[in-house]
PDB file of C-alpha atoms in Angstrom:
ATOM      1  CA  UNK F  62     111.329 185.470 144.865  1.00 44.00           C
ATOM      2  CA  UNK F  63     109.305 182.498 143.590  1.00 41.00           C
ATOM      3  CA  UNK F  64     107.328 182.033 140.100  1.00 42.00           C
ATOM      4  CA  UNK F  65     104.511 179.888 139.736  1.00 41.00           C
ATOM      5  CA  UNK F  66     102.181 179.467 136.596  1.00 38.00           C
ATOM      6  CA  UNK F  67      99.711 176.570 136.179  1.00 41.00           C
ATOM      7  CA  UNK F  68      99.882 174.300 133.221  1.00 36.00           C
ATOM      8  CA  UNK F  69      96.945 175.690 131.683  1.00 41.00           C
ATOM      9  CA  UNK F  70      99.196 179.453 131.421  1.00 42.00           C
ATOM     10  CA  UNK F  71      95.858 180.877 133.689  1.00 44.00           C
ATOM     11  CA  UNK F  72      97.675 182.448 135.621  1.00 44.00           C
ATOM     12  CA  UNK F  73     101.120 183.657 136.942  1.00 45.00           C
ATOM     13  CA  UNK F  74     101.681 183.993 140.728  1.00 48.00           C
ATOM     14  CA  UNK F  75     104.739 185.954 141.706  1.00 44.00           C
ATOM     15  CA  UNK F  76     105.530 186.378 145.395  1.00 43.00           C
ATOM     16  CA  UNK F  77     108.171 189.243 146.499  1.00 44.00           C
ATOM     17  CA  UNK F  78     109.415 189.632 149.825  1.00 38.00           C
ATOM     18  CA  UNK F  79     110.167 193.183 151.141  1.00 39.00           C
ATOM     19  CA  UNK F  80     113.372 194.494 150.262  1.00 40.00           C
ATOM     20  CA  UNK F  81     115.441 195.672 153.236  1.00 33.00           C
ATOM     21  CA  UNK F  82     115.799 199.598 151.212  1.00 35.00           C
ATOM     22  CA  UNK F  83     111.415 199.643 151.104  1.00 36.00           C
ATOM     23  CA  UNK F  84     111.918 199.793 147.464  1.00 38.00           C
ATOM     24  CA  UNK F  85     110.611 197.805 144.713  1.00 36.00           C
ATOM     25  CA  UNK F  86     112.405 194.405 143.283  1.00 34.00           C
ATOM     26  CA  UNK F  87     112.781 194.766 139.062  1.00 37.00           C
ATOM     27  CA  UNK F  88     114.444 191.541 137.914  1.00 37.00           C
ATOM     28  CA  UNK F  89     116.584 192.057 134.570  1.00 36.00           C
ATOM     29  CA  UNK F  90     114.355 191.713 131.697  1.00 38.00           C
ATOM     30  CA  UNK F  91     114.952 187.693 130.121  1.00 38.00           C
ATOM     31  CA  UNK F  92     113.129 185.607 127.244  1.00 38.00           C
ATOM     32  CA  UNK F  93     110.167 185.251 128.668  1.00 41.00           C
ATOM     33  CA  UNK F  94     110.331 187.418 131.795  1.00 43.00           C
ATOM     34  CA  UNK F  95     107.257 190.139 132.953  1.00 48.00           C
ATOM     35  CA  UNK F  96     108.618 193.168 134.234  1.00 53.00           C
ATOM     36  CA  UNK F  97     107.378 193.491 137.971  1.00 66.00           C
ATOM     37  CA  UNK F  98     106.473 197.384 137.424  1.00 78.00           C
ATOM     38  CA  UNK F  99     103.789 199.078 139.606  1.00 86.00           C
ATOM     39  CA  UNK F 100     100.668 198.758 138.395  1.00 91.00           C
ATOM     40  CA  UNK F 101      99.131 201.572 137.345  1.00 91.00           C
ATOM     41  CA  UNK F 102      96.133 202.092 139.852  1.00 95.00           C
ATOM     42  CA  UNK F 103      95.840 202.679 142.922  1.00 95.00           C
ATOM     43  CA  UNK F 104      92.962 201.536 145.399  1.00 96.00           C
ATOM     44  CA  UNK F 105      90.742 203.838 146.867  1.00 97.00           C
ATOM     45  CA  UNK F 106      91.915 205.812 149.961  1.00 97.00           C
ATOM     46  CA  UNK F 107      88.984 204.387 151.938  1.00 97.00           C
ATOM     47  CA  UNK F 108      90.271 201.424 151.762  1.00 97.00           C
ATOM     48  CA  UNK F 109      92.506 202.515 154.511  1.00 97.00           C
ATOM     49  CA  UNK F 110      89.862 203.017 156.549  1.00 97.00           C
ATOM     50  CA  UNK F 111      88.087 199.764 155.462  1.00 97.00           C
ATOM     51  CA  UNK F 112      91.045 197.928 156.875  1.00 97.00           C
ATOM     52  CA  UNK F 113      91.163 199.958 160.242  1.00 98.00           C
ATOM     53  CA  UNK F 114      87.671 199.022 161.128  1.00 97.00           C
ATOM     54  CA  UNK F 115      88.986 195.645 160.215  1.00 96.00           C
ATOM     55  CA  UNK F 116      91.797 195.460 162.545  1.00 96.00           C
ATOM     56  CA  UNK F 117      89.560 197.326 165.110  1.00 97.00           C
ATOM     57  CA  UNK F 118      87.062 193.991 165.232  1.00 97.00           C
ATOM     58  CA  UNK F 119      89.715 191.847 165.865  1.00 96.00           C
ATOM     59  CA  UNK F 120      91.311 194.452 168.380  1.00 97.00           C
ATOM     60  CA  UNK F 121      88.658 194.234 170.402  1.00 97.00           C
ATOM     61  CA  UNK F 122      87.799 190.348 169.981  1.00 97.00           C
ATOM     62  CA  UNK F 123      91.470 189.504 171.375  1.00 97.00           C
ATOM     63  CA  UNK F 124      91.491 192.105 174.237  1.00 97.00           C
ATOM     64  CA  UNK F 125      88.205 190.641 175.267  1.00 97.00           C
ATOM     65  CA  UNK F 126      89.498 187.377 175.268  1.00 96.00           C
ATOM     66  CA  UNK F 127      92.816 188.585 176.921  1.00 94.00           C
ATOM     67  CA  UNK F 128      90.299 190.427 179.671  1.00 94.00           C
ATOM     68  CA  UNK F 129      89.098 186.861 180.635  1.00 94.00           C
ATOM     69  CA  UNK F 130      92.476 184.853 180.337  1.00 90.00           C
ATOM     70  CA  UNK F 131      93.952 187.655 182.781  1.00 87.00           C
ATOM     71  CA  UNK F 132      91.071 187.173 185.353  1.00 85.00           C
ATOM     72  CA  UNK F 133      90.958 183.212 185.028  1.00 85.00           C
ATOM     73  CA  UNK F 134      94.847 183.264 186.103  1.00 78.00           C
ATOM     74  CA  UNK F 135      94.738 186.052 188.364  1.00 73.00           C
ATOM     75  CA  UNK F 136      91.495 183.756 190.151  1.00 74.00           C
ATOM     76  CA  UNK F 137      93.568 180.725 190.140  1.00 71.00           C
ATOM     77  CA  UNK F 138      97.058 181.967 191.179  1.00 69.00           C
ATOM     78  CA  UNK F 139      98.635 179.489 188.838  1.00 68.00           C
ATOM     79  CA  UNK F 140     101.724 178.402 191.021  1.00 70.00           C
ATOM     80  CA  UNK F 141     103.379 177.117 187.905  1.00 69.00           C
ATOM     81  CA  UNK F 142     103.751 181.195 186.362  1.00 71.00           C
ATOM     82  CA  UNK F 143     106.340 183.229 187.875  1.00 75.00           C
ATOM     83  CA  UNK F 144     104.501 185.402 190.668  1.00 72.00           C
ATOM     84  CA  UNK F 145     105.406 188.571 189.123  1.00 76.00           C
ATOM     85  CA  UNK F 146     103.594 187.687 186.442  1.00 75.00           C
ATOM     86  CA  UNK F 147     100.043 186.906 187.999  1.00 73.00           C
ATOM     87  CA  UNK F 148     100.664 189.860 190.253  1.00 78.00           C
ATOM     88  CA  UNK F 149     101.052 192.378 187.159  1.00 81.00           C
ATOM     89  CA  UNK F 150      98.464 190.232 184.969  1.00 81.00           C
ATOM     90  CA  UNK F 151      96.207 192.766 184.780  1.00 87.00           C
ATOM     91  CA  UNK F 152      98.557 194.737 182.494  1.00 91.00           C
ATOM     92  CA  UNK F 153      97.413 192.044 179.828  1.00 91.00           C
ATOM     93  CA  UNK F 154      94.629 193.530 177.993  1.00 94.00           C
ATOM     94  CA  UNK F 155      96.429 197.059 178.125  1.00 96.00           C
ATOM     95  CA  UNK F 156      99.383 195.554 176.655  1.00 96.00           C
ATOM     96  CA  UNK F 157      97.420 193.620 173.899  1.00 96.00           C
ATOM     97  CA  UNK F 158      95.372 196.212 173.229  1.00 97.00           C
ATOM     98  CA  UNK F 159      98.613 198.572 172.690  1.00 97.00           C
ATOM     99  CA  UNK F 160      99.917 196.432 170.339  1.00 97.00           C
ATOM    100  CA  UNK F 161      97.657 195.349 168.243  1.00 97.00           C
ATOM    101  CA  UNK F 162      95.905 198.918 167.485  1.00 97.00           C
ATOM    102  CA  UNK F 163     100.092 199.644 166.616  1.00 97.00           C
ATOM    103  CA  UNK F 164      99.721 196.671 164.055  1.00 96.00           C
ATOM    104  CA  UNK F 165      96.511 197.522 162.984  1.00 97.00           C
ATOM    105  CA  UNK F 166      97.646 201.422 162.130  1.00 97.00           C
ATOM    106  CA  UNK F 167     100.872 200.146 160.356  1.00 96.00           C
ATOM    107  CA  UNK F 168      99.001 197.302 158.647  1.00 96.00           C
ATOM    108  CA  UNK F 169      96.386 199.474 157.102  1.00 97.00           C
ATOM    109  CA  UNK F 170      98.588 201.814 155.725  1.00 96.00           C
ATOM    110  CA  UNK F 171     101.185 199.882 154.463  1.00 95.00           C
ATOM    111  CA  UNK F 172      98.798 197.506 152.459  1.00 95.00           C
ATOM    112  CA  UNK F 173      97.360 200.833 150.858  1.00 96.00           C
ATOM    113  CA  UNK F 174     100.684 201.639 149.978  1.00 94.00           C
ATOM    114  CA  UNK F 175     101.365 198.213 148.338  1.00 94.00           C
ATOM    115  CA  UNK F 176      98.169 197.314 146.889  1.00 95.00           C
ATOM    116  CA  UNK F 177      97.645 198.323 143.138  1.00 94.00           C
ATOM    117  CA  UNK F 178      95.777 197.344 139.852  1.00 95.00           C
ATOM    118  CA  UNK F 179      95.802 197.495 135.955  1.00 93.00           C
ATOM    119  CA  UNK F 180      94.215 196.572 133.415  1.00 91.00           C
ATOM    120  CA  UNK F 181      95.763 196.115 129.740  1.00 84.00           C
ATOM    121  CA  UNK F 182      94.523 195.499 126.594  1.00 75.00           C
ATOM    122  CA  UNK F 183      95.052 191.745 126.992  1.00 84.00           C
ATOM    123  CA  UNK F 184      95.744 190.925 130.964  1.00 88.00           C
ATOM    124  CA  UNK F 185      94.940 192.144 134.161  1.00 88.00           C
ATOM    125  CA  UNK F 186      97.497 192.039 136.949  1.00 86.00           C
ATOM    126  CA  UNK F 187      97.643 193.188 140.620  1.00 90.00           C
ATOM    127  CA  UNK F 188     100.013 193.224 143.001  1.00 91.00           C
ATOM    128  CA  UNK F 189      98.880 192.869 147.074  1.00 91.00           C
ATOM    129  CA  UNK F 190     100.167 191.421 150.290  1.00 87.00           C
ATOM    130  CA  UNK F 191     101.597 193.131 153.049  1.00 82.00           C
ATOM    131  CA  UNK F 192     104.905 191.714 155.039  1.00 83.00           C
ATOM    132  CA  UNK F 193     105.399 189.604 151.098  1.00 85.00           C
ATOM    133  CA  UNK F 194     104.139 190.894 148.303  1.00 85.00           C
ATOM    134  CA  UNK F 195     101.783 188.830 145.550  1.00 86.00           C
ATOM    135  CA  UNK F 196     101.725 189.551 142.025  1.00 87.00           C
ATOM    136  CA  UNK F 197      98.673 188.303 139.849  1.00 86.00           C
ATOM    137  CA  UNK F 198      98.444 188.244 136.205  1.00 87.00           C
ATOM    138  CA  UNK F 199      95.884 187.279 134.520  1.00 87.00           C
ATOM    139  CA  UNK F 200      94.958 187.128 130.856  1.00 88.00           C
ATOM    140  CA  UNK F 201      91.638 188.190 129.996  1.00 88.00           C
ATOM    141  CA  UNK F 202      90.830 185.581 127.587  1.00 85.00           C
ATOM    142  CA  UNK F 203      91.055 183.211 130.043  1.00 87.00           C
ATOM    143  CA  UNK F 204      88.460 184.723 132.733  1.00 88.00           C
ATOM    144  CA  UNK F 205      85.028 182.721 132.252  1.00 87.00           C
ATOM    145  CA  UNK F 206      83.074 185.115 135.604  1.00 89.00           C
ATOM    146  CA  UNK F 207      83.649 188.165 136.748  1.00 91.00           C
ATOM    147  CA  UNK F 208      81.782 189.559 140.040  1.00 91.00           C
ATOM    148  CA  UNK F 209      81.250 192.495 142.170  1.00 92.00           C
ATOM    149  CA  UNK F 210      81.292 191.869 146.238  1.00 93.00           C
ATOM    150  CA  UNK F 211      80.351 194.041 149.058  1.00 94.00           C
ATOM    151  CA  UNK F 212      80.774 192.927 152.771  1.00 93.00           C
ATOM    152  CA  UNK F 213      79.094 194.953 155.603  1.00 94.00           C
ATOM    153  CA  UNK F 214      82.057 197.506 156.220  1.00 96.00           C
ATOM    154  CA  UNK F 215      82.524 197.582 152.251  1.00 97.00           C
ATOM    155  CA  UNK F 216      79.008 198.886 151.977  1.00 96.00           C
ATOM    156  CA  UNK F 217      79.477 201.449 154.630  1.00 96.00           C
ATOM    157  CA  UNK F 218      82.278 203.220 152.651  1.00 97.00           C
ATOM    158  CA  UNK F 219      81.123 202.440 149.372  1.00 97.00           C
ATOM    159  CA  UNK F 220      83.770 199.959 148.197  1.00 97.00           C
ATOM    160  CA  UNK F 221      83.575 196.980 146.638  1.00 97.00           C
ATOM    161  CA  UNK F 222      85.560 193.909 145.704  1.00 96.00           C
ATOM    162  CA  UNK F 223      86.238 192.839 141.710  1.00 95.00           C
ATOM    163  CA  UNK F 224      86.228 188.695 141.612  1.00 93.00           C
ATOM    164  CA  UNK F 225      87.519 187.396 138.640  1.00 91.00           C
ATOM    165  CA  UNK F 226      87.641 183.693 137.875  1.00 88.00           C
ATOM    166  CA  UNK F 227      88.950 181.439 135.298  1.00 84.00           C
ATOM    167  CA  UNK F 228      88.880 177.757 134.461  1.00 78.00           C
ATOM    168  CA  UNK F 229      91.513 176.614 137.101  1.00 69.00           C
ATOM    169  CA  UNK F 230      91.740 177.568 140.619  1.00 63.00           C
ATOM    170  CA  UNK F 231      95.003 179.237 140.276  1.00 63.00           C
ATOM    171  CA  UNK F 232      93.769 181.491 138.115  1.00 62.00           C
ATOM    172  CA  UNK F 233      91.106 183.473 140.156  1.00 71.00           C
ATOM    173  CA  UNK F 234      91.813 186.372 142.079  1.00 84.00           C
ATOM    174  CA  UNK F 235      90.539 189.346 143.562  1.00 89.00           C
ATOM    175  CA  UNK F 236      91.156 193.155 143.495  1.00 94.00           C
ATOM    176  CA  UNK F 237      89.832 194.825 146.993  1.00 94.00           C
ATOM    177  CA  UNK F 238      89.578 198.231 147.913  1.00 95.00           C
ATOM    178  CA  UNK F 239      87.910 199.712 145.205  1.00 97.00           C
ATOM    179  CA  UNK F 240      85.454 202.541 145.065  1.00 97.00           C
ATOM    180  CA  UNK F 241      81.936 200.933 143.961  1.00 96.00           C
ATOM    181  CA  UNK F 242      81.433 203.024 140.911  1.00 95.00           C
ATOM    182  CA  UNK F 243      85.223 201.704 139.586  1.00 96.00           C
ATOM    183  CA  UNK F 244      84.706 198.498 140.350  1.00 95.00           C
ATOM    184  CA  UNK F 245      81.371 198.551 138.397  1.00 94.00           C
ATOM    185  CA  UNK F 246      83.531 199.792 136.010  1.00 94.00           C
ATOM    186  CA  UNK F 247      86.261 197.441 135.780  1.00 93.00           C
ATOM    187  CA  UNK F 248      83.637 194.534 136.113  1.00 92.00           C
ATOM    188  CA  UNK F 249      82.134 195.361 132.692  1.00 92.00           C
ATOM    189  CA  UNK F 250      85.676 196.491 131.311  1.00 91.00           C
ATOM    190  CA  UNK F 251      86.449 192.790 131.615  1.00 90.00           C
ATOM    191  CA  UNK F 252      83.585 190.962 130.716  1.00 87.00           C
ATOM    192  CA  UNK F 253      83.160 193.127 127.581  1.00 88.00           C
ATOM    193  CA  UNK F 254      86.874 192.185 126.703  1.00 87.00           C
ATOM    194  CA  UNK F 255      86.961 188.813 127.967  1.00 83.00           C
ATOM    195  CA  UNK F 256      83.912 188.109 125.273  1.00 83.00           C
ATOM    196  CA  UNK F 257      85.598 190.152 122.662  1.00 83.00           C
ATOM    197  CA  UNK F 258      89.042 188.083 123.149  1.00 78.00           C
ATOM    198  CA  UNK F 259      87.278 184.760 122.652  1.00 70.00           C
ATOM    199  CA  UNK F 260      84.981 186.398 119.520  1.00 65.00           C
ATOM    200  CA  UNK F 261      88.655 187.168 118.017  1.00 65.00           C
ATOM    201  CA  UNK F 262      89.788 183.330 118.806  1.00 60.00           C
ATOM    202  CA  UNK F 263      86.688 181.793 117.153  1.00 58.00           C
TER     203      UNK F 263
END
């Protein structure tokens, strides 16, 4: 596991491969340390879905593209490929269409499974990914914009994205999945807090 936090203390990045018992990593508590507990929230179930019709685009991209590698080598009898293979090359689409609606399926639900949110008093943190795991907190005093975002399929299901940006790079990050009226919610949570943090300060 690997900690990063940028010199202006924006941010703090904290990447977490899968351990081989599915559970959750909880380092021992140190000076300094931040507990890697769950966040509290969960995203919305349609996220799920979101991430199906996703996969699905892509699904069908690739097995188009497979559909026209398959009859460009089964035109051209490529002498170089074993001849088993350009005789059964028409099993390519099938087979790439198998396997990536598998990995679409298992994607979907294990990032819904992963991906959580919270927000504190004083920081908001996340924790995404899928085969690794990201951690993201951020304190709110930092955060200069926060925005809402809705792609196509987002808009369809009612979801929306939360943006939140701060001064350096490293310290934006986003929070996906969420049903509109929460993110509305946690968009104006923020900002209101964000502006109350730096009231305090001055």
């Amino acid at each position: 596991m690997s900690d990063q936090t940028d010199t202006n203390g924006d941010v703090t990045n904290v990447t977490e491969p899968p351990d081989q018992a599915g559970g959750r990593v909880r380092p021992a508590p140190g000076p300094g340390s931040v507990p890697l507990r769950d966040p509290a929230n969960r995203v919305s179930r349609k996220a799920i879905t979101l991430w199906l019709m996703e996969g699905a685009v892509w699904t069908v991209l690739l097995v188009a593209g497979s559909v026209l590698l398959a009859g460009w080598i089964g035109d051209a009898r490529w002498t170089w490929l074993p001849g088993w293979i350009v005789d059964e090359i028409g099993l390519l689409p099938w087979a790439v269409g198998i396997v990536l609606a598998a990995l679409t399926v298992t994607e979907s639900l294990w990032r819904y499974a992963v991906h959580r949110w919270e927000l504190t008093g004083d920081v908001v943190y996340a924790r995404s990914g899928w085969l690794s795991r990201d951690w993201v907190f951020v304190p709110v005093s930092r955060i200069q914009t926060v925005d809402k975002a809705q792609g196509w399929f987002e808009r369809l299901l009612g979801l929306a994205t939360v943006e939140i940006r701060t001064a350096s790079h490293a310290g934006s990050s986003t929070i996906k999945g969420l049903d509109y009226g929460v993110a509305a919610g946690l968009a104006e949570a923020l900002a209101r807090r964000a502006e109350e943090l730096r009231d305090d300060a001055t």
